[in-house]
């Protein structure tokens, strides 16, 4: 058998087409293309929102008009034409679903292709899924069970209707509507998303998960997620993304806000697999996401992400460690291939005393892709005994890709301990030689090394997700793994 | 007219014969570019607005003696006061293979023509006072170091000073640079250099920055390295209110080694900003960066190191290390070690640490009868000694320890650290 080399792996990576490229034909209730105050009023009216919500949107829109698109990220792309996007598209519904049987069979089909059949989910896994298809929640399960514990897990628009006081209290407190260009845009036009509230002292018994999916051609998806963990509570939240194959670029500008009150813990895991564009770098999703968590006293927020998709990714899940003794964690694996570009990382803002943060970032670049880590560790003056450990490793698979590291380390307190290290290399010939000596063939060796390389991060994922994540990660190794 | 640099109207433009295209570009940059603010990425952590508020003049001045303003006792010393060559204080004989000419004696000065918005580079050229052109001849091995001293003198003086070094193929030499001030306040030395390191050439710079508090120093060293060459620069920053060092290293020949070492011990309100760019354009090269600093009182240190590895520049080993110790709660460290890599067969890494002295280590020393200050002195000096050890010239090393002892009230015997 011919030996399997890195060159072969690179070839395989290039030849790998997007797996989940199918579209569902559901008649859409679309807003006209373009963005202006009328469109925002249309979205707001469509969703039967209260006045304060409309004000929030209009205010954000007016701020957004004065902002310019950021250019500091290490990515190149044709800027989206914001007037050429449909900001509202909902699957047409004549009436609300009474039961699962009423759900459009075609939509059920889509779900089962994604491997998340509701029945399966309900019976077998114990995972409550809030399935978002083109911005409107279609079915939410396990709601009753969660409700018993006082846990609220619903779509964002439902939360606006049912729990306006909670939404008003927390929305925009972590990511203000004027935070950045895309957060402002999202605040103005977001169509739906998820809302989760865990009451005091409750440990959420199951992993909460939401599957997002872009379906309508030319529809930007503007999701908004708000997770509030009240004092002493715990929740693990999963988010996974797949998108059908499209030729024009699609824009995804989500906002995720996490709030961990005293002694609470939030674990937020993401598997991102939006359409990355084809081998020529044509098409693909623009993923410009603002994710941030606020940690109060003794709380902990942990971000885990596996990024394999999107043509352009621009994403920095961050932690504001405001409370004393709070902990922030960031674990990331980012794989880029062909002409994908990723500029991703985290921010750890240490404000409280005895705050700790850990950053583990693993980048894998193949094809002609560019993969950047950009991170900020900031120790404020009063953050006594703050502790940070950062490790950013990059693996290069071809001589045409790039791996970059841009860490910002700012320290204003003499009791802080900050460590940052980064390495960039390819798979060593000695590593492969070592495996070969022990009877492991080359193709298995490469798979072994790449998996081992990402293990630190994959281990952080909940069981339910680890399988999917590994599948996505090793997509690149398909044909080599025996 | 530039709104930020009002003082320009009070300056005398350069009388040197700089080529016209460069001059034209420089004045264009000065007319159209604002002083950088903290919104400019390269100046994110350093505020220079106060430079624009001072009414600088670029007047000549003299000093009578350089007895306490020199790094080493060398017969090959060249002295500049406010950017102007001081013939009386300078040597006129040089080792074989070395020729030295003040820029003012040259018929034409060839230099870069583009400034890419670098306002200080443009200011330096358009109002250049004087400088130096050093040629190390082909195959010359110069054992004795050549010393270049710059002294800033007077109130609100601006010195635009330039050093050009041409180390020709197969040569070896060391230049010791000392930046001092004499009774200066609110003065500003704006320094640039163009350094050509030839094929198979070993060239070293030992740079000591010791201007008094209240003065500014902005310097840019532009180095281009030919095949099989080694370039080393050791920078020790001892004083100065605002110090900004830009090191731009272009590695254009294969099998090169680049060593950048820097130590900074700061107190009071000192602000020291080190920016380095090592651009690996060709394969098979090594670069090492070691930046270590100790910050006390209200001081701030900035490190921004960038390593580029261009496409097809394979087999590059690039290492970057920035270590900081904070001794005070009012001190600040901003560190930004960057890697930008477009080739796969490379070994590149960077590390950055910020912390304080180990309590256990202090306890250990105190348990053995050392006072707290003696324990701190021992640990700090041992920390910084790693960088000073890189300094090749023993006399320079002795000078550094002597100045550290004076400035920090230490009693270090340089021999303890070899």
Short mmCIF file of C-alpha atoms in Angstrom, two decimals, chain A residues 141-358:
data_model
loop_
_atom_site.label_atom_id
_atom_site.label_comp_id
_atom_site.label_asym_id
_atom_site.label_seq_id
_atom_site.Cartn_x
_atom_site.Cartn_y
_atom_site.Cartn_z
CA UNK A 141 -39.68 19.98 23.64
CA UNK A 142 -39.16 19.03 27.24
CA UNK A 143 -40.54 22.38 28.15
CA UNK A 144 -42.92 21.00 30.68
CA UNK A 145 -40.28 19.03 32.47
CA UNK A 146 -38.02 22.03 32.67
CA UNK A 147 -40.90 24.16 33.80
CA UNK A 148 -41.36 21.97 36.85
CA UNK A 149 -37.93 23.08 38.00
CA UNK A 150 -38.73 26.66 37.15
CA UNK A 151 -36.31 26.64 34.23
CA UNK A 152 -37.37 28.81 31.35
CA UNK A 153 -36.11 27.64 27.97
CA UNK A 154 -37.91 29.13 25.03
CA UNK A 155 -37.49 31.14 21.89
CA UNK A 156 -36.48 34.74 22.30
CA UNK A 157 -39.68 36.15 20.87
CA UNK A 158 -41.70 34.00 23.22
CA UNK A 159 -39.62 35.30 26.11
CA UNK A 160 -40.32 38.86 25.02
CA UNK A 161 -44.05 38.07 25.22
CA UNK A 162 -44.08 35.89 28.33
CA UNK A 163 -41.20 37.15 30.47
CA UNK A 164 -40.73 40.78 29.45
CA UNK A 165 -39.37 41.79 32.86
CA UNK A 166 -36.50 39.25 32.67
CA UNK A 167 -35.66 40.14 29.09
CA UNK A 168 -35.76 43.84 29.83
CA UNK A 169 -33.60 43.39 32.90
CA UNK A 170 -30.81 41.41 31.24
CA UNK A 171 -30.88 42.03 27.48
CA UNK A 172 -28.07 44.29 26.36
CA UNK A 173 -26.35 44.32 29.75
CA UNK A 174 -23.42 42.19 28.61
CA UNK A 175 -23.34 43.15 24.94
CA UNK A 176 -24.73 46.69 24.77
CA UNK A 177 -26.60 47.48 21.59
CA UNK A 178 -23.90 49.96 20.56
CA UNK A 179 -21.10 47.48 21.35
CA UNK A 180 -19.84 46.95 17.83
CA UNK A 181 -20.99 47.17 14.23
CA UNK A 182 -22.47 43.67 14.01
CA UNK A 183 -23.87 43.63 17.53
CA UNK A 184 -25.71 46.88 16.72
CA UNK A 185 -27.00 45.41 13.47
CA UNK A 186 -28.16 42.32 15.31
CA UNK A 187 -29.86 44.39 18.00
CA UNK A 188 -31.77 46.23 15.30
CA UNK A 189 -32.94 43.34 13.18
CA UNK A 190 -32.68 40.12 15.19
CA UNK A 191 -35.56 37.85 14.34
CA UNK A 192 -35.39 35.22 17.02
CA UNK A 193 -33.12 33.16 19.16
CA UNK A 194 -33.16 31.41 22.48
CA UNK A 195 -33.77 32.51 25.98
CA UNK A 196 -32.85 30.51 29.02
CA UNK A 197 -33.28 31.26 32.70
CA UNK A 198 -32.18 28.94 35.49
CA UNK A 199 -33.64 29.88 38.85
CA UNK A 200 -31.73 30.12 42.11
CA UNK A 201 -29.95 26.97 43.22
CA UNK A 202 -31.26 24.81 40.38
CA UNK A 203 -28.99 22.44 38.57
CA UNK A 204 -30.38 21.96 35.09
CA UNK A 205 -30.73 18.18 34.74
CA UNK A 206 -30.13 18.05 31.01
CA UNK A 207 -28.01 19.65 28.37
CA UNK A 208 -29.98 22.40 26.68
CA UNK A 209 -29.40 22.63 23.01
CA UNK A 210 -30.40 24.71 20.04
CA UNK A 211 -29.80 23.93 16.43
CA UNK A 212 -29.59 26.87 14.18
CA UNK A 213 -29.97 26.56 10.51
CA UNK A 214 -29.88 29.01 7.68
CA UNK A 215 -32.24 27.93 4.96
CA UNK A 216 -33.71 30.70 2.91
CA UNK A 217 -31.38 31.85 0.11
CA UNK A 218 -30.13 35.37 0.68
CA UNK A 219 -31.47 35.49 4.21
CA UNK A 220 -29.15 36.75 6.86
CA UNK A 221 -29.63 35.06 10.13
CA UNK A 222 -29.60 37.31 13.16
CA UNK A 223 -29.92 35.24 16.27
CA UNK A 224 -29.95 36.44 19.78
CA UNK A 225 -29.30 34.19 22.74
CA UNK A 226 -29.62 35.18 26.35
CA UNK A 227 -28.74 32.75 29.13
CA UNK A 228 -29.23 33.83 32.72
CA UNK A 229 -28.05 31.53 35.51
CA UNK A 230 -29.38 32.81 38.79
CA UNK A 231 -27.50 32.43 42.06
CA UNK A 232 -26.03 28.99 42.67
CA UNK A 233 -27.44 27.42 39.53
CA UNK A 234 -25.80 25.37 36.81
CA UNK A 235 -26.53 24.94 33.14
CA UNK A 236 -24.81 23.38 30.20
CA UNK A 237 -25.90 24.84 26.90
CA UNK A 238 -25.15 23.42 23.49
CA UNK A 239 -25.31 25.16 20.18
CA UNK A 240 -24.71 23.54 16.84
CA UNK A 241 -24.83 24.91 13.37
CA UNK A 242 -25.16 23.44 9.90
CA UNK A 243 -26.18 25.31 6.79
CA UNK A 244 -27.14 24.22 3.30
CA UNK A 245 -24.89 24.80 0.33
CA UNK A 246 -25.45 28.15 -1.32
CA UNK A 247 -23.50 30.13 -3.85
CA UNK A 248 -23.93 33.65 -2.61
CA UNK A 249 -22.45 34.67 0.69
CA UNK A 250 -24.74 34.58 3.62
CA UNK A 251 -24.35 36.73 6.63
CA UNK A 252 -24.70 35.41 10.13
CA UNK A 253 -24.37 38.02 12.86
CA UNK A 254 -25.46 36.58 16.17
CA UNK A 255 -25.27 37.95 19.68
CA UNK A 256 -24.93 35.66 22.68
CA UNK A 257 -25.12 37.02 26.18
CA UNK A 258 -24.43 34.89 29.25
CA UNK A 259 -25.00 36.05 32.77
CA UNK A 260 -23.72 33.96 35.66
CA UNK A 261 -24.90 35.45 38.91
CA UNK A 262 -23.20 34.65 42.24
CA UNK A 263 -22.02 31.02 42.56
CA UNK A 264 -23.57 30.07 39.22
CA UNK A 265 -21.91 28.13 36.44
CA UNK A 266 -22.59 28.23 32.71
CA UNK A 267 -21.00 25.89 30.23
CA UNK A 268 -21.59 26.99 26.66
CA UNK A 269 -20.51 24.66 23.88
CA UNK A 270 -20.63 25.35 20.18
CA UNK A 271 -20.07 23.22 17.14
CA UNK A 272 -20.04 25.50 14.15
CA UNK A 273 -20.31 23.99 10.69
CA UNK A 274 -21.81 26.62 8.44
CA UNK A 275 -21.16 26.17 4.74
CA UNK A 276 -17.49 27.08 4.23
CA UNK A 277 -17.61 27.76 0.50
CA UNK A 278 -16.43 25.40 -2.21
CA UNK A 279 -12.91 24.49 -3.27
CA UNK A 280 -12.51 27.71 -5.25
CA UNK A 281 -13.49 29.76 -2.25
CA UNK A 282 -16.86 30.60 -3.79
CA UNK A 283 -19.79 31.12 -1.47
CA UNK A 284 -19.87 30.31 2.18
CA UNK A 285 -21.23 31.90 5.29
CA UNK A 286 -19.89 35.05 6.94
CA UNK A 287 -19.95 34.36 10.63
CA UNK A 288 -19.59 37.60 12.59
CA UNK A 289 -20.60 36.79 16.12
CA UNK A 290 -20.47 38.66 19.39
CA UNK A 291 -20.42 36.34 22.39
CA UNK A 292 -19.79 37.52 25.89
CA UNK A 293 -20.40 36.36 29.42
CA UNK A 294 -20.60 38.27 32.66
CA UNK A 295 -19.29 36.48 35.76
CA UNK A 296 -20.45 37.59 39.16
CA UNK A 297 -18.91 36.53 42.48
CA UNK A 298 -17.70 32.89 42.65
CA UNK A 299 -19.25 32.12 39.29
CA UNK A 300 -17.81 30.36 36.30
CA UNK A 301 -18.33 30.61 32.57
CA UNK A 302 -16.76 28.11 30.24
CA UNK A 303 -16.78 28.50 26.47
CA UNK A 304 -15.95 25.52 24.31
CA UNK A 305 -16.04 25.80 20.57
CA UNK A 306 -15.29 23.61 17.61
CA UNK A 307 -15.14 25.76 14.52
CA UNK A 308 -14.99 23.96 11.21
CA UNK A 309 -17.28 25.89 8.90
CA UNK A 310 -17.92 29.37 7.51
CA UNK A 311 -16.04 31.17 4.78
CA UNK A 312 -15.14 33.98 7.15
CA UNK A 313 -15.29 33.64 10.93
CA UNK A 314 -14.96 36.57 13.25
CA UNK A 315 -15.73 35.48 16.74
CA UNK A 316 -14.41 36.13 20.23
CA UNK A 317 -16.37 34.48 23.05
CA UNK A 318 -15.34 36.53 26.06
CA UNK A 319 -15.66 36.59 29.84
CA UNK A 320 -15.95 39.65 31.99
CA UNK A 321 -14.72 38.42 35.38
CA UNK A 322 -16.41 41.10 37.40
CA UNK A 323 -17.04 39.23 40.61
CA UNK A 324 -14.34 38.13 43.04
CA UNK A 325 -13.15 34.51 42.68
CA UNK A 326 -14.86 34.11 39.33
CA UNK A 327 -13.47 31.85 36.64
CA UNK A 328 -13.45 32.14 32.86
CA UNK A 329 -12.46 29.41 30.48
CA UNK A 330 -12.07 29.24 26.73
CA UNK A 331 -11.38 26.06 24.82
CA UNK A 332 -11.29 26.23 21.06
CA UNK A 333 -10.47 24.11 18.06
CA UNK A 334 -10.61 25.96 14.77
CA UNK A 335 -10.13 24.11 11.50
CA UNK A 336 -9.84 26.04 8.26
CA UNK A 337 -9.57 24.56 4.80
CA UNK A 338 -9.51 25.70 1.15
CA UNK A 339 -10.08 29.46 1.21
CA UNK A 340 -11.64 29.70 4.67
CA UNK A 341 -10.55 32.50 6.94
CA UNK A 342 -10.93 32.49 10.68
CA UNK A 343 -10.05 35.23 13.11
CA UNK A 344 -11.11 33.91 16.46
CA UNK A 345 -10.08 33.99 20.09
CA UNK A 346 -11.28 35.36 23.36
CA UNK A 347 -11.14 38.20 25.81
CA UNK A 348 -10.65 37.68 29.51
CA UNK A 349 -11.30 40.85 31.44
CA UNK A 350 -10.17 40.45 35.06
CA UNK A 351 -11.86 43.00 37.28
CA UNK A 352 -12.56 41.12 40.51
CA UNK A 353 -10.05 39.75 43.00
CA UNK A 354 -8.72 36.18 42.76
CA UNK A 355 -10.13 35.75 39.29
CA UNK A 356 -8.80 32.98 37.09
CA UNK A 357 -8.86 32.38 33.39
CA UNK A 358 -7.64 29.63 31.11
#
